[in-house]
CSV table of C-alpha atoms and ligand atoms in Angstrom, one decimal:
chain,number,residue,atom,x,y,z
A,164,UNK,CA,13.3,18.6,28.1
A,165,UNK,CA,10.1,20.7,28.0
A,166,UNK,CA,10.0,23.6,25.6
A,167,UNK,CA,7.5,26.3,24.9
A,168,UNK,CA,8.1,26.1,21.2
A,169,UNK,CA,9.2,23.6,18.6
A,170,UNK,CA,10.7,25.0,15.5
A,171,UNK,CA,9.9,22.9,12.5
A,172,UNK,CA,11.7,22.6,9.1
A,173,UNK,CA,9.6,21.1,6.3
A,174,UNK,CA,11.2,19.8,3.1
A,175,UNK,CA,8.7,19.3,0.3
A,176,UNK,CA,5.8,21.6,-0.4
A,177,UNK,CA,3.4,19.6,-2.4
A,178,UNK,CA,-0.1,18.9,-1.4
A,179,UNK,CA,0.8,17.4,2.0
A,180,UNK,CA,3.4,20.0,2.8
A,181,UNK,CA,0.8,22.7,2.0
A,182,UNK,CA,-1.7,20.9,4.3
A,183,UNK,CA,0.8,20.8,7.2
A,184,UNK,CA,1.9,24.5,6.7
A,185,UNK,CA,-1.8,25.6,6.6
A,186,UNK,CA,-2.7,23.6,9.7
A,187,UNK,CA,0.3,24.7,11.8
A,188,UNK,CA,-0.2,28.3,10.8
A,189,UNK,CA,-3.8,28.2,12.0
A,190,UNK,CA,-3.3,25.9,15.0
A,191,UNK,CA,0.3,26.2,16.3
A,192,UNK,CA,-1.0,25.2,19.8
A,193,UNK,CA,-2.8,22.0,18.6
A,194,UNK,CA,-0.4,19.5,20.3
A,195,UNK,CA,-1.5,18.1,23.7
A,196,UNK,CA,2.0,18.7,25.0
A,197,UNK,CA,1.1,22.4,25.3
A,198,UNK,CA,4.0,23.9,23.3
A,199,UNK,CA,3.7,25.8,20.1
A,200,UNK,CA,4.6,24.1,16.8
A,201,UNK,CA,6.0,26.7,14.5
A,202,UNK,CA,7.3,26.2,11.0
A,203,UNK,CA,10.5,28.2,10.6
A,204,UNK,CA,12.3,26.9,7.5
A,205,UNK,CA,11.2,25.2,4.2
A,206,UNK,CA,12.8,23.6,1.2
A,207,UNK,CA,11.3,22.5,-2.1
A,208,UNK,CA,12.4,22.0,-5.7
A,209,UNK,CA,11.3,25.5,-6.8
A,210,UNK,CA,11.3,28.7,-4.7
A,211,UNK,CA,9.5,30.8,-7.2
A,212,UNK,CA,6.6,28.4,-8.1
A,213,UNK,CA,3.3,30.1,-7.4
A,214,UNK,CA,1.8,28.6,-4.2
A,215,UNK,CA,-1.6,29.2,-2.6
A,216,UNK,CA,0.2,30.1,0.7
A,217,UNK,CA,2.8,32.6,1.8
A,218,UNK,CA,6.4,31.4,2.5
A,219,UNK,CA,8.0,34.8,2.5
A,220,UNK,CA,8.4,34.9,6.3
A,221,UNK,CA,10.0,31.4,6.4
A,222,UNK,CA,13.7,30.8,5.9
A,223,UNK,CA,14.2,29.2,2.5
A,224,UNK,CA,16.8,26.4,1.9
A,225,UNK,CA,17.7,25.4,-1.7
A,226,UNK,CA,19.2,22.2,-0.2
A,227,UNK,CA,16.9,20.0,2.0
A,228,UNK,CA,20.1,18.6,3.6
A,229,UNK,CA,21.0,22.1,4.8
A,230,UNK,CA,17.5,22.5,6.2
A,231,UNK,CA,17.8,19.1,8.0
A,232,UNK,CA,21.1,20.1,9.6
A,233,UNK,CA,20.2,23.7,10.4
A,234,UNK,CA,20.4,24.6,14.2
A,235,UNK,CA,17.5,26.9,13.6
A,236,UNK,CA,14.9,24.1,13.8
A,237,UNK,CA,14.3,21.3,16.3
A,238,UNK,CA,12.3,18.8,14.2
A,239,UNK,CA,12.6,17.9,10.6
A,240,UNK,CA,9.6,16.9,8.4
A,241,UNK,CA,10.4,15.1,5.2
A,242,UNK,CA,7.7,15.3,2.5
A,243,UNK,CA,9.9,15.1,-0.6
A,244,UNK,CA,9.2,11.4,-1.4
A,245,UNK,CA,11.3,8.8,-3.2
A,246,UNK,CA,13.2,5.9,-1.6
A,247,UNK,CA,16.7,7.5,-2.1
A,248,UNK,CA,18.1,10.8,-3.3
A,249,UNK,CA,17.5,14.1,-1.4
A,250,UNK,CA,14.8,12.6,0.9
A,251,UNK,CA,17.0,9.9,2.3
A,252,UNK,CA,20.1,12.2,2.4
A,253,UNK,CA,18.1,14.9,4.3
A,254,UNK,CA,16.6,12.3,6.8
A,255,UNK,CA,20.0,10.9,7.5
A,256,UNK,CA,21.4,14.4,8.0
A,257,UNK,CA,18.7,15.3,10.5
A,258,UNK,CA,19.1,12.1,12.4
A,259,UNK,CA,22.9,12.4,12.5
A,260,UNK,CA,22.3,16.0,13.9
A,261,UNK,CA,20.3,14.4,16.7
A,262,UNK,CA,17.0,15.7,15.4
A,263,UNK,CA,13.6,14.0,15.5
A,264,UNK,CA,12.2,13.2,12.0
A,265,UNK,CA,8.6,12.9,10.8
A,266,UNK,CA,8.1,11.6,7.3
A,267,UNK,CA,5.3,10.5,4.9
A,268,UNK,CA,7.8,8.6,2.7
A,269,UNK,CA,6.7,4.9,2.4
A,270,UNK,CA,9.3,4.0,-0.3
A,271,UNK,CA,12.2,5.2,1.9
A,272,UNK,CA,10.8,3.4,5.1
A,273,UNK,CA,10.0,0.2,3.2
A,274,UNK,CA,13.4,0.1,1.5
A,275,UNK,CA,15.7,1.6,4.1
A,276,UNK,CA,13.7,1.5,7.3
A,277,UNK,CA,16.0,-0.9,9.1
A,278,UNK,CA,19.2,1.2,8.6
A,279,UNK,CA,17.4,4.4,9.4
A,280,UNK,CA,16.0,2.8,12.6
A,281,UNK,CA,19.6,1.9,13.6
A,282,UNK,CA,20.6,5.5,13.1
A,283,UNK,CA,17.6,7.1,14.9
A,284,UNK,CA,17.9,4.7,17.8
A,285,UNK,CA,21.7,5.3,18.1
A,286,UNK,CA,20.9,9.0,18.4
A,287,UNK,CA,18.0,8.5,20.7
A,288,UNK,CA,15.5,10.4,18.5
A,289,UNK,CA,12.2,9.4,17.1
A,290,UNK,CA,11.6,8.6,13.4
A,291,UNK,CA,7.9,8.6,12.8
A,292,UNK,CA,5.9,7.8,9.6
A,293,UNK,CA,2.2,7.6,10.4
A,294,UNK,CA,1.4,9.3,7.1
A,295,UNK,CA,3.3,6.7,5.0
A,296,UNK,CA,0.5,4.1,5.2
A,297,UNK,CA,-3.2,4.8,4.7
A,298,UNK,CA,-2.7,8.6,4.8
A,299,UNK,CA,-5.1,9.9,7.5
A,300,UNK,CA,-6.2,6.5,8.8
A,301,UNK,CA,-4.0,5.6,11.8
A,302,UNK,CA,-2.7,2.1,10.9
A,303,UNK,CA,0.9,2.6,11.9
A,304,UNK,CA,0.3,3.7,15.5
A,305,UNK,CA,-2.3,1.0,15.9
A,306,UNK,CA,0.2,-1.7,15.0
A,307,UNK,CA,3.2,-0.2,16.6
A,308,UNK,CA,1.6,0.8,19.9
A,309,UNK,CA,-1.9,-0.4,20.4
A,310,UNK,CA,-1.2,-4.0,19.3
A,311,UNK,CA,2.0,-4.7,21.2
A,312,UNK,CA,0.0,-6.7,23.8
A,313,UNK,CA,-1.0,-9.1,21.1
A,314,UNK,CA,0.7,-11.4,18.5
A,315,UNK,CA,-0.5,-10.3,15.1
A,316,UNK,CA,-1.0,-13.1,12.7
A,317,UNK,CA,-1.9,-11.2,9.6
A,318,UNK,CA,-2.8,-7.8,8.1
A,319,UNK,CA,-4.6,-7.4,4.8
A,320,UNK,CA,-6.4,-4.7,3.0
A,321,UNK,CA,-6.7,-2.0,0.3
A,322,UNK,CA,-3.8,0.3,0.6
A,323,UNK,CA,-3.8,2.1,-2.7
A,324,UNK,CA,-6.6,4.6,-3.3
A,325,UNK,CA,-5.7,5.2,-7.0
A,326,UNK,CA,-6.2,1.5,-7.8
A,327,UNK,CA,-9.3,1.3,-5.8
A,328,UNK,CA,-10.7,4.3,-7.5
A,329,UNK,CA,-9.9,2.8,-10.9
A,330,UNK,CA,-11.4,-0.6,-10.1
A,331,UNK,CA,-14.5,1.0,-8.6
A,332,UNK,CA,-15.0,3.1,-11.7
A,333,UNK,CA,-14.5,0.2,-14.1
A,334,UNK,CA,-17.0,-1.8,-12.2
A,335,UNK,CA,-19.6,1.0,-12.0
A,336,UNK,CA,-19.2,2.6,-15.5
A,337,UNK,CA,-18.2,-0.4,-17.6
A,338,UNK,CA,-15.2,1.5,-18.9
A,339,UNK,CA,-11.9,-0.1,-19.7
A,340,UNK,CA,-8.8,0.3,-17.5
A,341,UNK,CA,-7.0,2.6,-19.9
A,342,UNK,CA,-10.0,5.0,-20.2
A,343,UNK,CA,-10.6,5.1,-16.5
A,344,UNK,CA,-6.9,5.7,-15.9
A,345,UNK,CA,-6.8,8.6,-18.4
A,346,UNK,CA,-9.9,10.2,-16.7
A,347,UNK,CA,-8.3,9.7,-13.3
A,348,UNK,CA,-5.2,11.5,-14.5
A,349,UNK,CA,-7.2,14.3,-16.0
A,350,UNK,CA,-9.0,14.8,-12.6
A,351,UNK,CA,-5.7,14.6,-10.7
A,352,UNK,CA,-6.5,11.4,-8.9
A,353,UNK,CA,-3.7,9.5,-10.7
A,354,UNK,CA,-0.1,10.6,-11.3
A,355,UNK,CA,1.2,11.4,-14.8
A,356,UNK,CA,3.4,8.4,-14.4
A,357,UNK,CA,1.0,5.9,-12.7
A,358,UNK,CA,3.5,3.0,-12.5
A,359,UNK,CA,4.0,3.1,-8.7
A,360,UNK,CA,0.2,3.0,-8.1
A,361,UNK,CA,-1.2,0.7,-10.9
A,362,UNK,CA,1.9,-1.6,-10.8
A,363,UNK,CA,1.2,-2.4,-7.2
A,364,UNK,CA,4.5,-1.0,-5.9
A,365,UNK,CA,3.0,1.7,-3.7
A,366,UNK,CA,0.8,-0.9,-2.0
A,367,UNK,CA,3.8,-3.2,-1.7
A,368,UNK,CA,5.8,-0.4,0.1
A,369,UNK,CA,2.9,0.1,2.5
A,370,UNK,CA,2.3,-3.6,3.3
A,371,UNK,CA,6.0,-4.1,3.8
A,372,UNK,CA,6.0,-1.4,6.5
A,373,UNK,CA,2.8,-2.9,8.1
A,374,UNK,CA,4.4,-6.3,8.1
A,375,UNK,CA,7.5,-5.0,10.0
A,376,UNK,CA,5.3,-3.3,12.6
A,377,UNK,CA,3.0,-6.3,12.9
A,378,UNK,CA,5.6,-9.0,13.2
A,379,UNK,CA,8.6,-7.1,14.8
A,380,UNK,CA,10.8,-7.8,11.8
A,381,UNK,CA,12.7,-5.4,9.5
A,382,UNK,CA,10.8,-4.3,6.4
A,383,UNK,CA,11.8,-6.4,3.5
A,384,UNK,CA,10.3,-4.8,0.4
A,385,UNK,CA,12.5,-6.9,-1.9
A,386,UNK,CA,10.7,-10.1,-0.7
A,387,UNK,CA,7.2,-8.8,-1.5
A,388,UNK,CA,5.4,-10.5,-4.4
A,389,UNK,CA,3.8,-7.7,-6.4
A,390,UNK,CA,1.2,-7.7,-9.2
A,391,UNK,CA,-0.7,-4.6,-10.1
A,392,UNK,CA,-4.0,-3.9,-11.8
A,393,UNK,CA,-2.7,-2.8,-15.2
A,394,UNK,CA,-3.6,-6.2,-16.7
A,395,UNK,CA,-7.1,-6.3,-15.4
A,396,UNK,CA,-9.7,-6.6,-18.2
A,397,UNK,CA,-13.2,-5.3,-17.9
A,398,UNK,CA,-14.4,-8.7,-18.9
A,399,UNK,CA,-12.9,-10.2,-15.7
A,400,UNK,CA,-14.6,-7.5,-13.6
A,401,UNK,CA,-17.9,-8.4,-15.2
A,402,UNK,CA,-17.4,-12.2,-15.0
A,403,UNK,CA,-16.3,-12.0,-11.3
A,404,UNK,CA,-19.4,-10.0,-10.6
A,405,UNK,CA,-21.5,-12.8,-12.2
A,406,UNK,CA,-19.8,-15.2,-9.7
A,407,UNK,CA,-20.5,-12.9,-6.7
A,408,UNK,CA,-17.2,-11.2,-6.4
A,409,UNK,CA,-15.5,-7.8,-6.8
A,410,UNK,CA,-11.9,-7.4,-7.9
A,411,UNK,CA,-9.8,-5.4,-5.5
A,412,UNK,CA,-6.1,-4.8,-5.2
A,413,UNK,CA,-5.4,-6.6,-1.9
A,414,UNK,CA,-2.1,-6.2,0.0
A,415,UNK,CA,-1.5,-8.8,2.6
A,416,UNK,CA,1.1,-10.0,5.1
A,417,UNK,CA,0.9,-13.1,7.2
A,418,UNK,CA,3.2,-14.9,9.6
A,419,UNK,CA,3.3,-18.7,10.1
A,420,UNK,CA,5.9,-21.3,11.0
A,421,UNK,CA,6.9,-21.3,7.3
A,422,UNK,CA,7.9,-17.6,7.6
A,423,UNK,CA,6.5,-14.3,6.5
A,424,UNK,CA,4.5,-13.9,3.3
A,425,UNK,CA,4.0,-10.3,1.9
A,426,UNK,CA,2.1,-10.0,-1.3
A,427,UNK,CA,0.0,-7.6,-3.4
A,428,UNK,CA,-2.4,-9.0,-6.0
A,429,UNK,CA,-5.7,-8.2,-7.6
A,430,UNK,CA,-8.0,-10.5,-5.8
A,431,UNK,CA,-11.6,-11.6,-5.9
A,432,UNK,CA,-13.5,-10.5,-2.7
A,433,UNK,CA,-17.1,-11.7,-2.1
A,434,UNK,CA,-19.5,-8.8,-2.9
A,435,UNK,CA,-20.8,-8.4,0.7
A,436,UNK,CA,-17.2,-8.5,2.2
A,437,UNK,CA,-16.1,-5.2,3.8
A,438,UNK,CA,-13.2,-5.0,1.3
A,439,UNK,CA,-15.5,-5.4,-1.6
A,440,UNK,CA,-17.7,-2.7,-0.1
A,441,UNK,CA,-14.7,-0.3,0.2
A,442,UNK,CA,-15.3,1.9,-2.8
A,443,UNK,CA,-13.6,4.9,-4.6
A,444,UNK,CA,-10.3,6.1,-3.2
A,445,UNK,CA,-10.9,4.7,0.3
A,446,UNK,CA,-8.4,2.4,2.0
A,447,UNK,CA,-9.3,-0.4,4.4
A,448,UNK,CA,-7.4,-2.8,6.6
A,449,UNK,CA,-8.0,-6.0,8.6
A,450,UNK,CA,-5.7,-6.8,11.4
A,451,UNK,CA,-5.9,-10.2,13.0
A,452,UNK,CA,-4.4,-10.7,16.4
A,453,UNK,CA,-4.1,-13.9,18.4
A,454,UNK,CA,-5.9,-12.6,21.4
A,455,UNK,CA,-7.7,-9.4,20.2
A,456,UNK,CA,-9.2,-11.2,17.1
A,457,UNK,CA,-10.1,-9.2,14.0
A,458,UNK,CA,-10.1,-5.4,13.7
A,459,UNK,CA,-11.2,-3.5,10.7
A,460,UNK,CA,-10.4,0.1,9.9
A,461,UNK,CA,-11.4,2.1,6.8
A,462,UNK,CA,-10.7,5.7,5.8
A,463,UNK,CA,-8.9,8.1,3.5
A,464,UNK,CA,-5.5,6.9,2.3
A,465,UNK,CA,-4.4,10.1,0.6
A,466,UNK,CA,-5.3,13.8,0.2
A,467,UNK,CA,-3.8,16.9,1.6
A,468,UNK,CA,-6.0,17.3,4.7
A,469,UNK,CA,-6.0,13.7,6.0
A,470,UNK,CA,-2.3,13.1,5.3
A,471,UNK,CA,-1.4,16.4,6.9
A,472,UNK,CA,-3.4,15.3,10.0
A,473,UNK,CA,-1.3,12.1,10.2
A,474,UNK,CA,1.9,14.2,9.9
A,475,UNK,CA,0.7,16.6,12.6
A,476,UNK,CA,-0.1,13.6,14.9
A,477,UNK,CA,3.5,12.5,14.6
A,478,UNK,CA,4.7,16.1,15.3
A,479,UNK,CA,2.5,16.1,18.4
A,480,UNK,CA,4.1,12.8,19.5
A,481,UNK,CA,7.6,14.2,19.1
A,482,UNK,CA,6.5,17.2,21.2
A,483,UNK,CA,5.5,14.9,24.1
A,484,UNK,CA,9.1,13.8,24.3
A,485,UNK,CA,8.4,10.1,23.8
A,486,UNK,CA,11.0,8.1,22.0
A,487,UNK,CA,10.0,4.6,20.9
A,488,UNK,CA,11.7,2.0,18.8
A,489,UNK,CA,11.1,2.9,15.1
A,490,UNK,CA,9.5,-0.5,14.5
A,491,UNK,CA,7.7,-2.5,17.1
A,492,UNK,CA,10.9,-3.4,18.9
A,493,UNK,CA,14.5,-2.0,19.0
A,494,UNK,CA,16.4,-2.2,15.7
A,495,UNK,CA,19.0,-4.6,17.1
A,496,UNK,CA,16.2,-7.0,18.3
A,497,UNK,CA,14.2,-7.1,15.1
A,498,UNK,CA,13.3,-10.7,14.1
A,499,UNK,CA,14.9,-12.0,10.9
A,500,UNK,CA,12.4,-11.8,8.0
A,501,UNK,CA,12.2,-15.3,6.6
A,502,UNK,CA,10.2,-15.2,3.4
A,503,UNK,CA,7.8,-18.2,2.8
A,504,UNK,CA,9.1,-20.6,0.1
A,505,UNK,CA,6.8,-19.7,-2.9
A,506,UNK,CA,6.3,-23.4,-3.6
A,507,UNK,CA,4.3,-23.6,-0.3
A,508,UNK,CA,1.8,-20.9,-1.4
A,509,UNK,CA,-1.7,-22.2,-1.9
A,510,UNK,CA,-5.2,-20.7,-2.2
A,511,UNK,CA,-8.4,-20.6,-4.2
A,512,UNK,CA,-8.2,-19.1,-7.7
A,513,UNK,CA,-10.3,-17.7,-10.6
A,514,UNK,CA,-9.3,-18.8,-14.1
A,515,UNK,CA,-10.4,-17.5,-17.4
A,516,UNK,CA,-9.6,-19.1,-20.8
A,517,UNK,CA,-10.7,-17.6,-24.1
A,518,UNK,CA,-11.5,-20.6,-26.3
A,519,UNK,CA,-12.9,-21.5,-29.7
A,520,UNK,CA,-16.6,-22.4,-29.3
A,521,UNK,CA,-16.3,-26.0,-30.5
A,522,UNK,CA,-17.0,-29.5,-29.1
A,523,UNK,CA,-14.7,-31.0,-26.5
A,524,UNK,CA,-13.0,-27.8,-25.3
A,525,UNK,CA,-14.6,-27.8,-21.8
A,526,UNK,CA,-13.7,-31.5,-21.5
A,527,UNK,CA,-10.1,-30.8,-22.4
A,528,UNK,CA,-9.7,-28.0,-19.9
A,529,UNK,CA,-11.4,-29.8,-17.1
A,530,UNK,CA,-9.4,-33.1,-17.8
A,531,UNK,CA,-6.1,-31.1,-17.7
A,532,UNK,CA,-7.1,-29.7,-14.4
A,533,UNK,CA,-8.2,-33.0,-13.0
A,534,UNK,CA,-4.9,-34.7,-14.1
A,535,UNK,CA,-3.0,-32.0,-12.2
A,536,UNK,CA,-5.2,-32.6,-9.1
A,537,UNK,CA,-6.9,-29.2,-9.3
A,538,UNK,CA,-10.4,-29.4,-8.0
A,539,UNK,CA,-13.0,-27.1,-9.7
A,540,UNK,CA,-15.4,-25.3,-7.4
A,541,UNK,CA,-17.6,-23.5,-9.9
A,542,UNK,CA,-17.8,-23.2,-13.7
A,543,UNK,CA,-19.3,-20.7,-16.1
A,544,UNK,CA,-19.3,-20.3,-19.9
A,545,UNK,CA,-20.8,-17.1,-21.1
A,546,UNK,CA,-21.0,-15.9,-24.7
A,547,UNK,CA,-19.7,-12.4,-25.0
A,548,UNK,CA,-20.7,-10.1,-27.8
A,549,UNK,CA,-18.0,-9.0,-30.3
A,550,UNK,CA,-15.4,-11.3,-28.5
A,551,UNK,CA,-13.2,-13.6,-30.5
A,552,UNK,CA,-14.1,-16.9,-28.9
A,553,UNK,CA,-15.9,-17.7,-25.7
A,554,UNK,CA,-14.7,-17.2,-22.1
A,555,UNK,CA,-14.6,-20.3,-19.9
A,556,UNK,CA,-14.4,-19.1,-16.3
A,557,UNK,CA,-13.9,-21.3,-13.3
A,558,UNK,CA,-13.0,-21.1,-9.7
A,559,UNK,CA,-10.9,-23.7,-7.9
A,560,UNK,CA,-10.8,-25.1,-4.4
A,561,UNK,CA,-7.5,-24.4,-2.5
A,562,UNK,CA,-4.6,-25.6,-4.5
A,563,UNK,CA,-0.8,-25.2,-4.5
A,564,UNK,CA,0.1,-22.3,-6.8
A,565,UNK,CA,2.9,-24.2,-8.4
A,566,UNK,CA,0.5,-27.0,-9.3
A,567,UNK,CA,-2.0,-24.5,-10.7
A,568,UNK,CA,0.6,-22.6,-12.8
A,569,UNK,CA,1.8,-25.9,-14.4
A,570,UNK,CA,-1.8,-26.9,-15.3
A,571,UNK,CA,-2.5,-23.4,-16.7
A,572,UNK,CA,0.6,-23.7,-18.9
A,573,UNK,CA,-0.7,-27.0,-20.3
A,574,UNK,CA,-4.1,-25.5,-21.0
A,575,UNK,CA,-2.6,-22.5,-22.7
A,576,UNK,CA,-1.0,-24.9,-25.1
A,577,UNK,CA,-4.3,-26.5,-26.2
A,578,UNK,CA,-5.2,-25.7,-29.8
A,579,UNK,CA,-8.6,-24.4,-28.8
A,580,UNK,CA,-7.3,-21.8,-26.4
A,581,UNK,CA,-6.9,-18.5,-28.3
A,582,UNK,CA,-5.6,-16.0,-25.7
A,583,UNK,CA,-3.3,-16.1,-22.7
A,584,UNK,CA,-5.2,-17.5,-19.7
A,585,UNK,CA,-6.0,-15.2,-16.8
A,586,UNK,CA,-5.4,-16.2,-13.2
A,587,UNK,CA,-6.7,-14.1,-10.2
A,588,UNK,CA,-6.5,-15.1,-6.6
A,589,UNK,CA,-9.6,-15.4,-4.4
A,590,UNK,CA,-8.9,-13.3,-1.3
A,591,UNK,CA,-8.5,-15.2,2.0
A,592,UNK,CA,-9.2,-12.2,4.1
B,722,HSE,N1,-0.7,7.2,-4.3
B,722,HSE,C1,-1.3,6.7,-3.1
B,722,HSE,C2,-2.6,6.1,-3.4
B,722,HSE,C3,-1.5,7.8,-2.1
B,722,HSE,O1,-3.2,6.2,-4.5
B,722,HSE,O2,-3.2,5.5,-2.5
B,722,HSE,C4,-0.4,8.2,-1.3
B,722,HSE,O3,0.1,7.1,-0.5
């Protein structure tokens, strides 16, 4: 059905909501379909909170579910956030009312995407979420639409701008994690509760969504292995640099005959690698297709303007009347997501042991590794001022992670080892 106007309801008026409202008020005719996109109703936690834009001419809804159901709008935009609660209730209400939904909510799509896809597809309406991953950088449409002619083998990249900003600052200023985080919070780059970002969970939501789009399976956030950056010591950033690497929070998903592996880990990337060169709050992603080969995209992963641009692109898609499967194929035909058995994981690693500076320690460490069958690739011992003990740093050739963990346990038990060992993966991207 072609219309001259689409009436839009927006729930959530934070940074992104403000960006969408501003853009649509200035450019209601932006969409290629030719119709006008006009915001008619809004909902947020507080009606009276001072805002740098005027909502007095819009219909206010205390309850986002009521906005979602209202017959006075044709398209519902969810920008509340959170995997469950009012965001999910409102999205379900809009879909049940047969209304297209645009959302930026990665937690909800990663954790409930499959059931929401069933609902949207049963109603024959689109459920779009370009802004959920990489903000303004179009990763979702690329995988869902542009890559369907290929079989994607893997996706891997930097999907959390807050972590990338913190790691970049630690590396360039020599400040510790806690100090950089506090400064990032003061500047508004990091949330008051930074757990979702620095714990790796935000990146895990995003890579779970990309895995679903890339491999045609349902998102399976529960199967993601997640490690954040909150345990990264400045010392490891400096020692990694001496070895020719930068530490980045790398989110990756790969498919093989063993199943699907989705993980988020701080990882060493060679200094001249495009991921190592992705600084500040930027995001970046490699996509590897069987026929297309490797694609690299980089851009802003957050921010009002870029994220609102992604939301607006989805609004424009809805206005064209196109209705696609929510993930790469219809919900009923999504492939089962078989996680790879963790005992099959292998890769190269960086290890650091703080040891007493006394004879025989290096021999004891390397003997333990040799007995376990772990092959050392490079080795560095570097006195550090004011440190209790000396760091021994080594990188390994590819090894089964279960074998490596057992060897590390044994080394941790040596009398000369005075702190918990640190293990970081070397990225395979
Ligand atoms: N908190 C996210 C980040 C931005 O730091 O990348 C929104 O997805």
